[in-house]
């Protein structure tokens, strides 16, 4: 089943499970996949930045893809961003052969002008082929590439296989409104827009018209609740559950240690056997773990699912 | 009264009030100063990034300094960061002559290596003189200069007139612990550490041992509450009031539009006559204003001071 | 006399003369101005990056402007780039009042997208007014802003007061051809294009159709020779004199120490009394000075003007 | 034969030959290898930035390595820089198994502080093992990582398997002097220092004490001459041959199109069958090719080897 413009809900950015010695923990993949889908994920995105993708060999990347795809029926998007198009093509084709629904492509950090960005995607699609559905990853904070709404529209117009925008600009609320305006004025086809940034603005992003979230917050249940309640017009309730989780969302959304926080909570919740990262990884001090435990305890007063 | 290492509490980053036509609104300065101090500020920092400092002529900068200093007895820190040392010296000396308590200096964005940063501060202090108390502004997200704890320590050791760190690294909790460790192991004198980032981590920053906040969140009352409660050992209560404000703190903490949000709320609260920014400035859409109003209404359920 | 689109020849980027103690050496300004004009400069550009502009107060900047303008009849362009528009406007207006022919504006380093750059120039021209002829400085290597030919064209189209491009992209030969193509296809008016980069590509830049050089190489005579010979169709002779100077041009064109090399040679040539830079400045080791002396001695075999 | 600290002479940065359709041109590898060694190369560096390494799959990279190593007896260094350590380890081990003499490692572009850089090399060496001789690539202009001499020394001190510095800082003459000073004062063991930057400063770099060049200028003969003459104390002769080539060296040393220039000349000289680059590649306009032909014709008057 290929990814389409109608994708919506919560696409969890999956971590990659490792054993404490750094080897892939393929045994945890099933458990983790079940966890995300059980918590409300309508899709999965694997091998993204939070999936520690650059630390995996291509063989390992394909093994993870195969394991995830075999375990679930929800669409699986595979991150294929790479400094070179040979590696991008190889991974994209290999992932689709193993049953992935589509791929996600981030621009390389050196791109500056509008034309450079548009050309980069043209080259990437020439490399992977026009039949693989792809997602534009727009994440200036980490990638240091700034794409205007017009540039994104140009990429969508140029490439029919572009079906989704992972929106992770910051701030980005007006950008969502502008992109949806392009659809309304007919200058761009409707695409799926899912938002990242750890969910930090999901409450208002839904109000602005996105189709859901694509992020790895360790309680996908909350993301799913906010998407569901927002679509049902239950704005206050959506904000209530969002606000209850915000202290932890905020804590998780720290450049550099965010993944360690996320894996720590996922391990506590039983989603993965170990919170180990493959080297070089970040780790949490005793004090940081205490802070997270404190946040979880406070959260549990509002959301019983946080009792871990 | 000069700034010292014992500074604590809440140093509000003051906005600069403008009239809708772009002229300085000196008449609003008294009102604004009274507002901040009345809301619990124990000090003020003016002409920082959020003070639109680069848009002011030196004459205007000194006029604002004079007006603020004349209105209040709390210490006033003046931002003097500049691409050139002639302008930095001129503003620093002029500000101190008008009664400022100290100055704040950010590194220029091109600095890369540890030695370059240490040398930059040596040149800056040679320019302004060794008798003006100064604050190191450590704000990698915006300034793109990364200072390790060791580098900050070296600057403190080299310059007795360094009395404060404005800590705005991200993430930064472990950095606070490391800096306080330098004081404990005797390798660095005690300095005042106040934290920025819009207050987004103030709850845990207090737990980590900082002396307070230096940020411009439009409800300084909350910052003061958190500082006070934390120091009194009332951790849960500190988090309660913090969490109630977090949705708005988060909304205000958006690169690019954060100042527009802040001025909008300050105008609503009567602290300034107009939320105008001098050109080039950002502005808020109708939708964004509605979002803020919605956040304020929700906040008012927990904190009556938010009824504006 | 205001700067126009027909400007051509050699606009020397003038250094700013300082005394060894860091004070402005206004007494050297006349001598230096005479030197540049005597060496073939058809215009002067002052207070650029190589003029140590950020180290000067506005008062000093205007004093230098006045002294240079009073000494010579050739057009004088004043660099007014600034992080803030208040300072830019003040200096631009002040410089024009003192007889400058136009101003040069570089984009601020944080600009990324095409629209941001076009908007920045719109804001700058709104600040300084539409009656001051201005030069676009396109210098990605140092400013880290990349302007495509289309972006430059848009700025020219938007602002009739734009009369010149200081072309300092790298590599930039095809860019020159593209810009000249815009003039030929009628999509942009004819502007003056002068090239920088220390003259490192002037030989071929002339072949590509530029109007001359705007750079501070310490032998303006060579630049003037190459411009003259190229325009006269004496390509081989132009390259001969260029190649003779290339080892020194190359040595001078070093980021960070280039100004020290240039001032050292200018002092040797008697153009300025001291090669001092205002702090913070770079300096030359004994070995570096010996290397320059060696290059000058070798150059003197081909060009007797290098006997200094 | 493993790479050691006594390496010297000219290590040519080899291009990777492609067919016009983008496939590897393995058939050209023998011819190209013979060309470099015949022109005076004492070693070869393959799969660097100019070898279009990120465009190759690992399988292709190892195929090129095997072909080059099998063809020549001079030491072959393989570039293994990668965003991830899994890929770096895999390529490094694979290359050494095929007979490479050592590997070259560049820092990833996001590194900022001294400690981050030192730690990065510690992690890299942990990944590839301590028995593979490695080269530090110090190339701030392209990699945007600035390493001070002290940082380089720390890496050398930490890792006995570090045997060489590819010095490509800019400007870098004083850095060479500083590094050689560390050897003299006993704070760092003697390492081999070879210089890059297309040879643009090789004349003076030899004077400053480097062991030779590691760059891909299309006339390795000139590089070998300069190294040989400098070591023989024939300074004037070294500069004479250098100066004759400088116009072309300068033309080749253009970011972005430099590789196209280099491959064009190498094809003309018969070193490779086609100047094709794998996509995405740069290309030369007709005007640019004419400019190179003109430079070659002028060069041929001084150096008959340039008659191509």
mmCIF file of C-alpha atoms in Angstrom, chain A:
data_model
loop_
_atom_site.group_PDB
_atom_site.id
_atom_site.type_symbol
_atom_site.label_atom_id
_atom_site.label_comp_id
_atom_site.label_asym_id
_atom_site.label_seq_id
_atom_site.Cartn_x
_atom_site.Cartn_y
_atom_site.Cartn_z
ATOM 1 C CA UNK A 1 0.000 0.000 0.000
ATOM 2 C CA UNK A 2 1.592 3.234 -1.088
ATOM 3 C CA UNK A 3 1.482 6.496 0.787
ATOM 4 C CA UNK A 4 -1.035 9.016 -0.563
ATOM 5 C CA UNK A 5 -2.099 12.618 -0.086
ATOM 6 C CA UNK A 6 -4.914 11.443 2.184
ATOM 7 C CA UNK A 7 -2.629 10.226 4.969
ATOM 8 C CA UNK A 8 -3.672 11.508 8.369
ATOM 9 C CA UNK A 9 -3.575 10.841 12.084
ATOM 10 C CA UNK A 10 -0.364 10.107 13.943
ATOM 11 C CA UNK A 11 2.737 8.847 12.207
ATOM 12 C CA UNK A 12 5.069 7.992 15.036
ATOM 13 C CA UNK A 13 8.722 8.663 14.447
ATOM 14 C CA UNK A 14 10.042 5.340 15.635
ATOM 15 C CA UNK A 15 13.286 4.981 17.516
ATOM 16 C CA UNK A 16 15.694 2.240 16.541
ATOM 17 C CA UNK A 17 16.128 -0.269 19.373
ATOM 18 C CA UNK A 18 19.700 -1.181 20.301
ATOM 19 C CA UNK A 19 21.153 -3.563 22.828
ATOM 20 C CA UNK A 20 23.449 -2.073 25.473
ATOM 21 C CA UNK A 21 26.456 -3.273 23.468
ATOM 22 C CA UNK A 22 25.353 -1.297 20.419
ATOM 23 C CA UNK A 23 24.003 -4.140 18.282
ATOM 24 C CA UNK A 24 20.580 -3.799 16.684
ATOM 25 C CA UNK A 25 17.850 -5.171 18.943
ATOM 26 C CA UNK A 26 15.710 -6.708 16.225
ATOM 27 C CA UNK A 27 13.826 -8.658 18.875
ATOM 28 C CA UNK A 28 12.458 -5.381 20.254
ATOM 29 C CA UNK A 29 11.184 -4.240 16.864
ATOM 30 C CA UNK A 30 7.968 -6.247 17.075
ATOM 31 C CA UNK A 31 7.236 -5.089 20.583
ATOM 32 C CA UNK A 32 7.952 -1.470 19.646
ATOM 33 C CA UNK A 33 5.826 -1.634 16.513
ATOM 34 C CA UNK A 34 2.935 -3.087 18.482
ATOM 35 C CA UNK A 35 3.374 -0.368 21.081
ATOM 36 C CA UNK A 36 3.125 2.507 18.611
ATOM 37 C CA UNK A 37 0.152 1.063 16.744
ATOM 38 C CA UNK A 38 -1.541 0.133 19.998
ATOM 39 C CA UNK A 39 -1.093 3.683 21.221
ATOM 40 C CA UNK A 40 -2.924 5.058 18.222
ATOM 41 C CA UNK A 41 -0.345 5.476 15.478
ATOM 42 C CA UNK A 42 -1.919 5.394 12.009
ATOM 43 C CA UNK A 43 1.496 5.116 10.414
ATOM 44 C CA UNK A 44 5.166 4.805 11.274
ATOM 45 C CA UNK A 45 8.219 6.719 10.153
ATOM 46 C CA UNK A 46 11.478 4.886 10.644
ATOM 47 C CA UNK A 47 15.146 5.725 10.155
ATOM 48 C CA UNK A 48 14.716 9.451 10.641
ATOM 49 C CA UNK A 49 17.019 11.704 12.640
ATOM 50 C CA UNK A 50 15.581 10.275 15.870
ATOM 51 C CA UNK A 51 16.057 6.785 14.436
ATOM 52 C CA UNK A 52 19.839 7.240 14.558
ATOM 53 C CA UNK A 53 19.826 6.440 10.845
ATOM 54 C CA UNK A 54 23.359 7.613 9.982
ATOM 55 C CA UNK A 55 24.756 5.107 12.486
ATOM 56 C CA UNK A 56 23.287 2.138 10.606
ATOM 57 C CA UNK A 57 24.761 0.356 7.641
ATOM 58 C CA UNK A 58 22.464 0.002 4.665
ATOM 59 C CA UNK A 59 22.099 -3.676 5.428
ATOM 60 C CA UNK A 60 20.937 -2.867 8.938
ATOM 61 C CA UNK A 61 18.571 -0.177 7.662
ATOM 62 C CA UNK A 62 16.922 -2.656 5.358
ATOM 63 C CA UNK A 63 16.708 -5.256 8.114
ATOM 64 C CA UNK A 64 14.874 -2.813 10.356
ATOM 65 C CA UNK A 65 12.569 -1.841 7.512
ATOM 66 C CA UNK A 66 11.730 -5.448 6.794
ATOM 67 C CA UNK A 67 11.037 -6.241 10.427
ATOM 68 C CA UNK A 68 8.724 -3.254 10.928
ATOM 69 C CA UNK A 69 6.833 -3.721 7.672
ATOM 70 C CA UNK A 70 6.294 -7.403 8.378
ATOM 71 C CA UNK A 71 4.833 -6.674 11.787
ATOM 72 C CA UNK A 72 2.192 -4.091 10.978
ATOM 73 C CA UNK A 73 -0.402 -3.172 8.431
ATOM 74 C CA UNK A 74 -0.095 0.607 8.884
ATOM 75 C CA UNK A 75 1.942 2.509 6.271
ATOM 76 C CA UNK A 76 5.681 2.722 6.964
ATOM 77 C CA UNK A 77 7.705 5.716 5.742
ATOM 78 C CA UNK A 78 11.467 5.262 5.554
ATOM 79 C CA UNK A 79 13.914 8.143 5.934
ATOM 80 C CA UNK A 80 16.388 8.028 3.038
ATOM 81 C CA UNK A 81 18.151 11.379 3.413
ATOM 82 C CA UNK A 82 21.784 11.028 2.494
ATOM 83 C CA UNK A 83 24.714 13.176 1.417
ATOM 84 C CA UNK A 84 24.837 11.169 -1.823
ATOM 85 C CA UNK A 85 22.226 10.111 -4.319
ATOM 86 C CA UNK A 86 23.671 6.639 -4.831
ATOM 87 C CA UNK A 87 23.021 5.735 -1.211
ATOM 88 C CA UNK A 88 19.632 7.463 -1.293
ATOM 89 C CA UNK A 89 18.522 5.530 -4.338
ATOM 90 C CA UNK A 90 19.784 2.244 -3.041
ATOM 91 C CA UNK A 91 18.018 2.581 0.289
ATOM 92 C CA UNK A 92 14.801 3.942 -1.252
ATOM 93 C CA UNK A 93 14.494 1.128 -3.761
ATOM 94 C CA UNK A 94 15.429 -1.476 -1.167
ATOM 95 C CA UNK A 95 12.897 -0.142 1.307
ATOM 96 C CA UNK A 96 10.056 -0.127 -1.237
ATOM 97 C CA UNK A 97 10.928 -3.675 -2.263
ATOM 98 C CA UNK A 98 10.470 -4.670 1.376
ATOM 99 C CA UNK A 99 7.046 -3.106 1.555
ATOM 100 C CA UNK A 100 7.552 0.495 2.668
ATOM 101 C CA UNK A 101 4.741 2.910 1.777
ATOM 102 C CA UNK A 102 7.014 5.834 0.898
ATOM 103 C CA UNK A 103 10.215 7.653 1.738
ATOM 104 C CA UNK A 104 11.149 10.922 3.442
ATOM 105 C CA UNK A 105 13.830 13.230 2.035
ATOM 106 C CA UNK A 106 15.490 16.130 3.863
ATOM 107 C CA UNK A 107 17.537 18.732 2.002
ATOM 108 C CA UNK A 108 21.314 18.688 2.547
ATOM 109 C CA UNK A 109 22.526 21.417 4.908
ATOM 110 C CA UNK A 110 24.519 23.385 2.346
ATOM 111 C CA UNK A 111 21.520 24.483 0.261
ATOM 112 C CA UNK A 112 20.819 28.210 0.381
ATOM 113 C CA UNK A 113 18.855 29.714 -2.494
ATOM 114 C CA UNK A 114 15.328 28.848 -3.583
ATOM 115 C CA UNK A 115 16.606 27.416 -6.865
ATOM 116 C CA UNK A 116 19.184 25.245 -5.149
ATOM 117 C CA UNK A 117 16.500 23.647 -3.007
ATOM 118 C CA UNK A 118 14.113 23.058 -5.906
ATOM 119 C CA UNK A 119 16.966 21.583 -7.963
ATOM 120 C CA UNK A 120 18.025 19.348 -5.125
ATOM 121 C CA UNK A 121 14.634 17.681 -4.999
ATOM 122 C CA UNK A 122 14.631 17.360 -8.784
ATOM 123 C CA UNK A 123 17.946 15.506 -8.596
ATOM 124 C CA UNK A 124 16.762 13.349 -5.725
ATOM 125 C CA UNK A 125 13.612 12.301 -7.565
ATOM 126 C CA UNK A 126 15.628 11.625 -10.695
ATOM 127 C CA UNK A 127 17.763 9.337 -8.528
ATOM 128 C CA UNK A 128 15.026 7.394 -6.750
ATOM 129 C CA UNK A 129 12.534 7.415 -9.620
ATOM 130 C CA UNK A 130 9.126 9.022 -10.036
ATOM 131 C CA UNK A 131 7.108 6.103 -8.728
ATOM 132 C CA UNK A 132 8.091 6.235 -5.068
ATOM 133 C CA UNK A 133 5.795 8.450 -2.956
ATOM 134 C CA UNK A 134 7.908 10.900 -0.999
ATOM 135 C CA UNK A 135 7.670 13.296 1.924
ATOM 136 C CA UNK A 136 9.419 16.685 2.084
ATOM 137 C CA UNK A 137 11.061 17.189 5.455
ATOM 138 C CA UNK A 138 11.080 20.895 6.290
ATOM 139 C CA UNK A 139 13.137 21.252 9.450
ATOM 140 C CA UNK A 140 15.224 24.455 9.416
ATOM 141 C CA UNK A 141 16.249 24.327 13.070
ATOM 142 C CA UNK A 142 18.309 21.178 12.594
ATOM 143 C CA UNK A 143 18.919 21.118 8.846
ATOM 144 C CA UNK A 144 19.689 24.861 8.520
ATOM 145 C CA UNK A 145 17.813 24.983 5.206
ATOM 146 C CA UNK A 146 14.965 27.484 4.992
ATOM 147 C CA UNK A 147 12.200 26.630 2.519
ATOM 148 C CA UNK A 148 9.555 29.239 1.825
ATOM 149 C CA UNK A 149 5.984 28.133 1.140
ATOM 150 C CA UNK A 150 6.568 29.002 -2.524
ATOM 151 C CA UNK A 151 9.561 26.680 -2.707
ATOM 152 C CA UNK A 152 7.606 23.820 -1.174
ATOM 153 C CA UNK A 153 4.764 24.459 -3.615
ATOM 154 C CA UNK A 154 7.208 24.377 -6.519
ATOM 155 C CA UNK A 155 8.510 20.995 -5.415
ATOM 156 C CA UNK A 156 4.964 19.657 -5.099
ATOM 157 C CA UNK A 157 4.037 21.025 -8.519
ATOM 158 C CA UNK A 158 7.178 19.592 -10.122
ATOM 159 C CA UNK A 159 6.812 16.118 -8.661
ATOM 160 C CA UNK A 160 3.479 14.279 -8.647
ATOM 161 C CA UNK A 161 5.049 11.671 -6.380
ATOM 162 C CA UNK A 162 5.272 14.241 -3.582
ATOM 163 C CA UNK A 163 2.341 13.409 -1.325
ATOM 164 C CA UNK A 164 3.232 14.816 2.072
ATOM 165 C CA UNK A 165 4.962 17.630 3.905
ATOM 166 C CA UNK A 166 6.530 16.934 7.252
ATOM 167 C CA UNK A 167 6.194 20.412 8.651
ATOM 168 C CA UNK A 168 8.762 21.176 11.284
ATOM 169 C CA UNK A 169 9.485 24.848 10.704
ATOM 170 C CA UNK A 170 9.675 27.035 13.754
ATOM 171 C CA UNK A 171 7.599 29.102 14.110
ATOM 172 C CA UNK A 172 5.335 27.523 11.588
ATOM 173 C CA UNK A 173 1.691 28.278 12.235
ATOM 174 C CA UNK A 174 1.418 30.931 9.515
ATOM 175 C CA UNK A 175 3.253 28.627 7.122
ATOM 176 C CA UNK A 176 0.528 26.021 7.544
ATOM 177 C CA UNK A 177 -2.111 28.626 6.784
ATOM 178 C CA UNK A 178 -0.199 29.705 3.683
ATOM 179 C CA UNK A 179 0.214 26.143 2.406
ATOM 180 C CA UNK A 180 -3.468 25.406 2.903
ATOM 181 C CA UNK A 181 -4.189 28.677 1.076
ATOM 182 C CA UNK A 182 -2.246 27.408 -1.940
ATOM 183 C CA UNK A 183 -4.569 24.424 -2.045
ATOM 184 C CA UNK A 184 -7.623 26.634 -1.825
ATOM 185 C CA UNK A 185 -6.513 29.005 -4.569
ATOM 186 C CA UNK A 186 -5.764 26.036 -6.805
ATOM 187 C CA UNK A 187 -2.068 26.716 -7.217
ATOM 188 C CA UNK A 188 -1.108 23.441 -5.532
ATOM 189 C CA UNK A 189 -2.796 20.073 -5.184
ATOM 190 C CA UNK A 190 -3.910 18.924 -1.757
ATOM 191 C CA UNK A 191 -1.133 17.174 0.123
ATOM 192 C CA UNK A 192 -0.980 15.628 3.552
ATOM 193 C CA UNK A 193 0.637 17.884 6.144
ATOM 194 C CA UNK A 194 1.854 16.272 9.342
ATOM 195 C CA UNK A 195 3.751 18.233 11.956
ATOM 196 C CA UNK A 196 6.849 17.510 13.979
ATOM 197 C CA UNK A 197 8.748 19.510 16.597
ATOM 198 C CA UNK A 198 7.925 16.899 19.198
ATOM 199 C CA UNK A 199 4.317 18.001 19.113
ATOM 200 C CA UNK A 200 5.114 21.285 20.865
ATOM 201 C CA UNK A 201 2.522 23.196 18.815
ATOM 202 C CA UNK A 202 0.163 20.395 17.832
ATOM 203 C CA UNK A 203 -2.782 22.028 19.609
ATOM 204 C CA UNK A 204 -2.774 25.044 17.318
ATOM 205 C CA UNK A 205 -1.401 23.206 14.289
ATOM 206 C CA UNK A 206 -4.593 21.175 14.232
ATOM 207 C CA UNK A 207 -6.609 24.405 14.412
ATOM 208 C CA UNK A 208 -4.636 25.624 11.410
ATOM 209 C CA UNK A 209 -5.682 22.659 9.355
ATOM 210 C CA UNK A 210 -2.996 20.008 9.386
ATOM 211 C CA UNK A 211 -3.826 16.343 8.954
ATOM 212 C CA UNK A 212 -2.061 15.151 12.061
ATOM 213 C CA UNK A 213 1.321 14.692 13.681
ATOM 214 C CA UNK A 214 4.540 13.033 12.659
ATOM 215 C CA UNK A 215 6.677 13.030 15.709
ATOM 216 C CA UNK A 216 8.060 10.654 18.273
ATOM 217 C CA UNK A 217 6.693 11.899 21.582
ATOM 218 C CA UNK A 218 6.730 8.949 23.950
ATOM 219 C CA UNK A 219 2.974 9.128 24.557
ATOM 220 C CA UNK A 220 1.478 8.752 21.077
ATOM 221 C CA UNK A 221 -1.861 8.403 22.855
ATOM 222 C CA UNK A 222 -1.881 12.123 23.583
ATOM 223 C CA UNK A 223 -1.072 12.990 19.973
ATOM 224 C CA UNK A 224 -3.877 10.724 18.812
ATOM 225 C CA UNK A 225 -6.265 12.270 21.340
ATOM 226 C CA UNK A 226 -5.489 15.799 20.218
ATOM 227 C CA UNK A 227 -5.916 14.885 16.549
ATOM 228 C CA UNK A 228 -9.187 13.096 17.242
ATOM 229 C CA UNK A 229 -10.656 15.755 19.529
ATOM 230 C CA UNK A 230 -9.609 18.588 17.226
ATOM 231 C CA UNK A 231 -11.233 16.938 14.240
ATOM 232 C CA UNK A 232 -14.367 16.398 16.323
ATOM 233 C CA UNK A 233 -14.461 20.106 17.136
ATOM 234 C CA UNK A 234 -13.718 19.494 20.812
ATOM 235 C CA UNK A 235 -11.199 22.271 21.046
ATOM 236 C CA UNK A 236 -11.157 22.743 24.804
ATOM 237 C CA UNK A 237 -10.801 19.050 25.458
ATOM 238 C CA UNK A 238 -7.993 18.830 22.945
ATOM 239 C CA UNK A 239 -6.146 21.601 24.745
ATOM 240 C CA UNK A 240 -6.816 20.035 28.132
ATOM 241 C CA UNK A 241 -5.108 16.779 27.309
ATOM 242 C CA UNK A 242 -2.386 18.653 25.403
ATOM 243 C CA UNK A 243 -1.660 20.996 28.304
ATOM 244 C CA UNK A 244 -1.438 18.082 30.723
ATOM 245 C CA UNK A 245 1.358 16.597 28.634
ATOM 246 C CA UNK A 246 3.072 19.864 27.735
ATOM 247 C CA UNK A 247 5.619 19.877 30.594
ATOM 248 C CA UNK A 248 6.943 16.519 29.390
ATOM 249 C CA UNK A 249 6.621 17.382 25.687
ATOM 250 C CA UNK A 250 8.679 20.472 26.419
ATOM 251 C CA UNK A 251 11.283 18.468 28.366
ATOM 252 C CA UNK A 252 11.606 15.915 25.582
ATOM 253 C CA UNK A 253 12.011 18.622 22.955
ATOM 254 C CA UNK A 254 15.601 19.437 23.819
ATOM 255 C CA UNK A 255 18.158 19.351 21.037
ATOM 256 C CA UNK A 256 20.868 16.858 21.837
ATOM 257 C CA UNK A 257 19.306 15.018 24.771
ATOM 258 C CA UNK A 258 15.757 14.680 23.459
ATOM 259 C CA UNK A 259 16.339 11.187 22.148
ATOM 260 C CA UNK A 260 17.735 10.032 25.481
ATOM 261 C CA UNK A 261 14.622 11.361 27.228
ATOM 262 C CA UNK A 262 12.359 9.664 24.725
ATOM 263 C CA UNK A 263 14.092 6.287 24.928
ATOM 264 C CA UNK A 264 14.131 6.462 28.702
ATOM 265 C CA UNK A 265 10.351 6.882 28.789
ATOM 266 C CA UNK A 266 9.776 4.281 26.066
ATOM 267 C CA UNK A 267 11.791 1.778 28.040
ATOM 268 C CA UNK A 268 9.811 2.567 31.172
ATOM 269 C CA UNK A 269 6.630 2.031 29.189
ATOM 270 C CA UNK A 270 7.926 -1.333 27.958
ATOM 271 C CA UNK A 271 8.115 -0.350 24.312
ATOM 272 C CA UNK A 272 11.786 -1.240 24.021
ATOM 273 C CA UNK A 273 14.055 -3.459 26.084
ATOM 274 C CA UNK A 274 16.873 -0.932 26.521
ATOM 275 C CA UNK A 275 17.207 2.820 26.181
ATOM 276 C CA UNK A 276 20.711 2.363 24.766
ATOM 277 C CA UNK A 277 21.811 4.499 21.859
ATOM 278 C CA UNK A 278 24.446 3.344 19.445
ATOM 279 C CA UNK A 279 27.655 5.348 19.818
ATOM 280 C CA UNK A 280 28.037 8.258 19.698
ATOM 281 C CA UNK A 281 24.961 8.834 21.799
ATOM 282 C CA UNK A 282 23.753 11.119 24.513
ATOM 283 C CA UNK A 283 22.902 9.945 27.979
ATOM 284 C CA UNK A 284 20.989 11.186 30.995
ATOM 285 C CA UNK A 285 22.389 12.115 34.375
ATOM 286 C CA UNK A 286 20.789 10.797 37.538
ATOM 287 C CA UNK A 287 19.330 14.259 38.081
ATOM 288 C CA UNK A 288 17.773 14.293 34.624
ATOM 289 C CA UNK A 289 16.164 10.908 35.183
ATOM 290 C CA UNK A 290 14.742 12.158 38.459
ATOM 291 C CA UNK A 291 13.329 15.174 36.668
ATOM 292 C CA UNK A 292 11.596 12.956 34.118
ATOM 293 C CA UNK A 293 10.232 10.697 36.841
ATOM 294 C CA UNK A 294 8.879 13.762 38.593
ATOM 295 C CA UNK A 295 7.195 14.922 35.380
ATOM 296 C CA UNK A 296 5.702 11.471 34.837
ATOM 297 C CA UNK A 297 4.337 11.413 38.355
ATOM 298 C CA UNK A 298 2.733 14.814 37.890
ATOM 299 C CA UNK A 299 1.355 13.784 34.503
ATOM 300 C CA UNK A 300 -0.197 10.649 35.981
ATOM 301 C CA UNK A 301 -2.530 12.818 38.020
ATOM 302 C CA UNK A 302 -4.124 13.948 34.739
ATOM 303 C CA UNK A 303 -3.510 10.976 32.490
ATOM 304 C CA UNK A 304 -3.496 7.514 34.086
ATOM 305 C CA UNK A 305 -1.579 6.137 31.096
ATOM 306 C CA UNK A 306 1.464 7.919 32.512
ATOM 307 C CA UNK A 307 1.663 5.575 35.492
ATOM 308 C CA UNK A 308 4.786 3.703 34.460
#
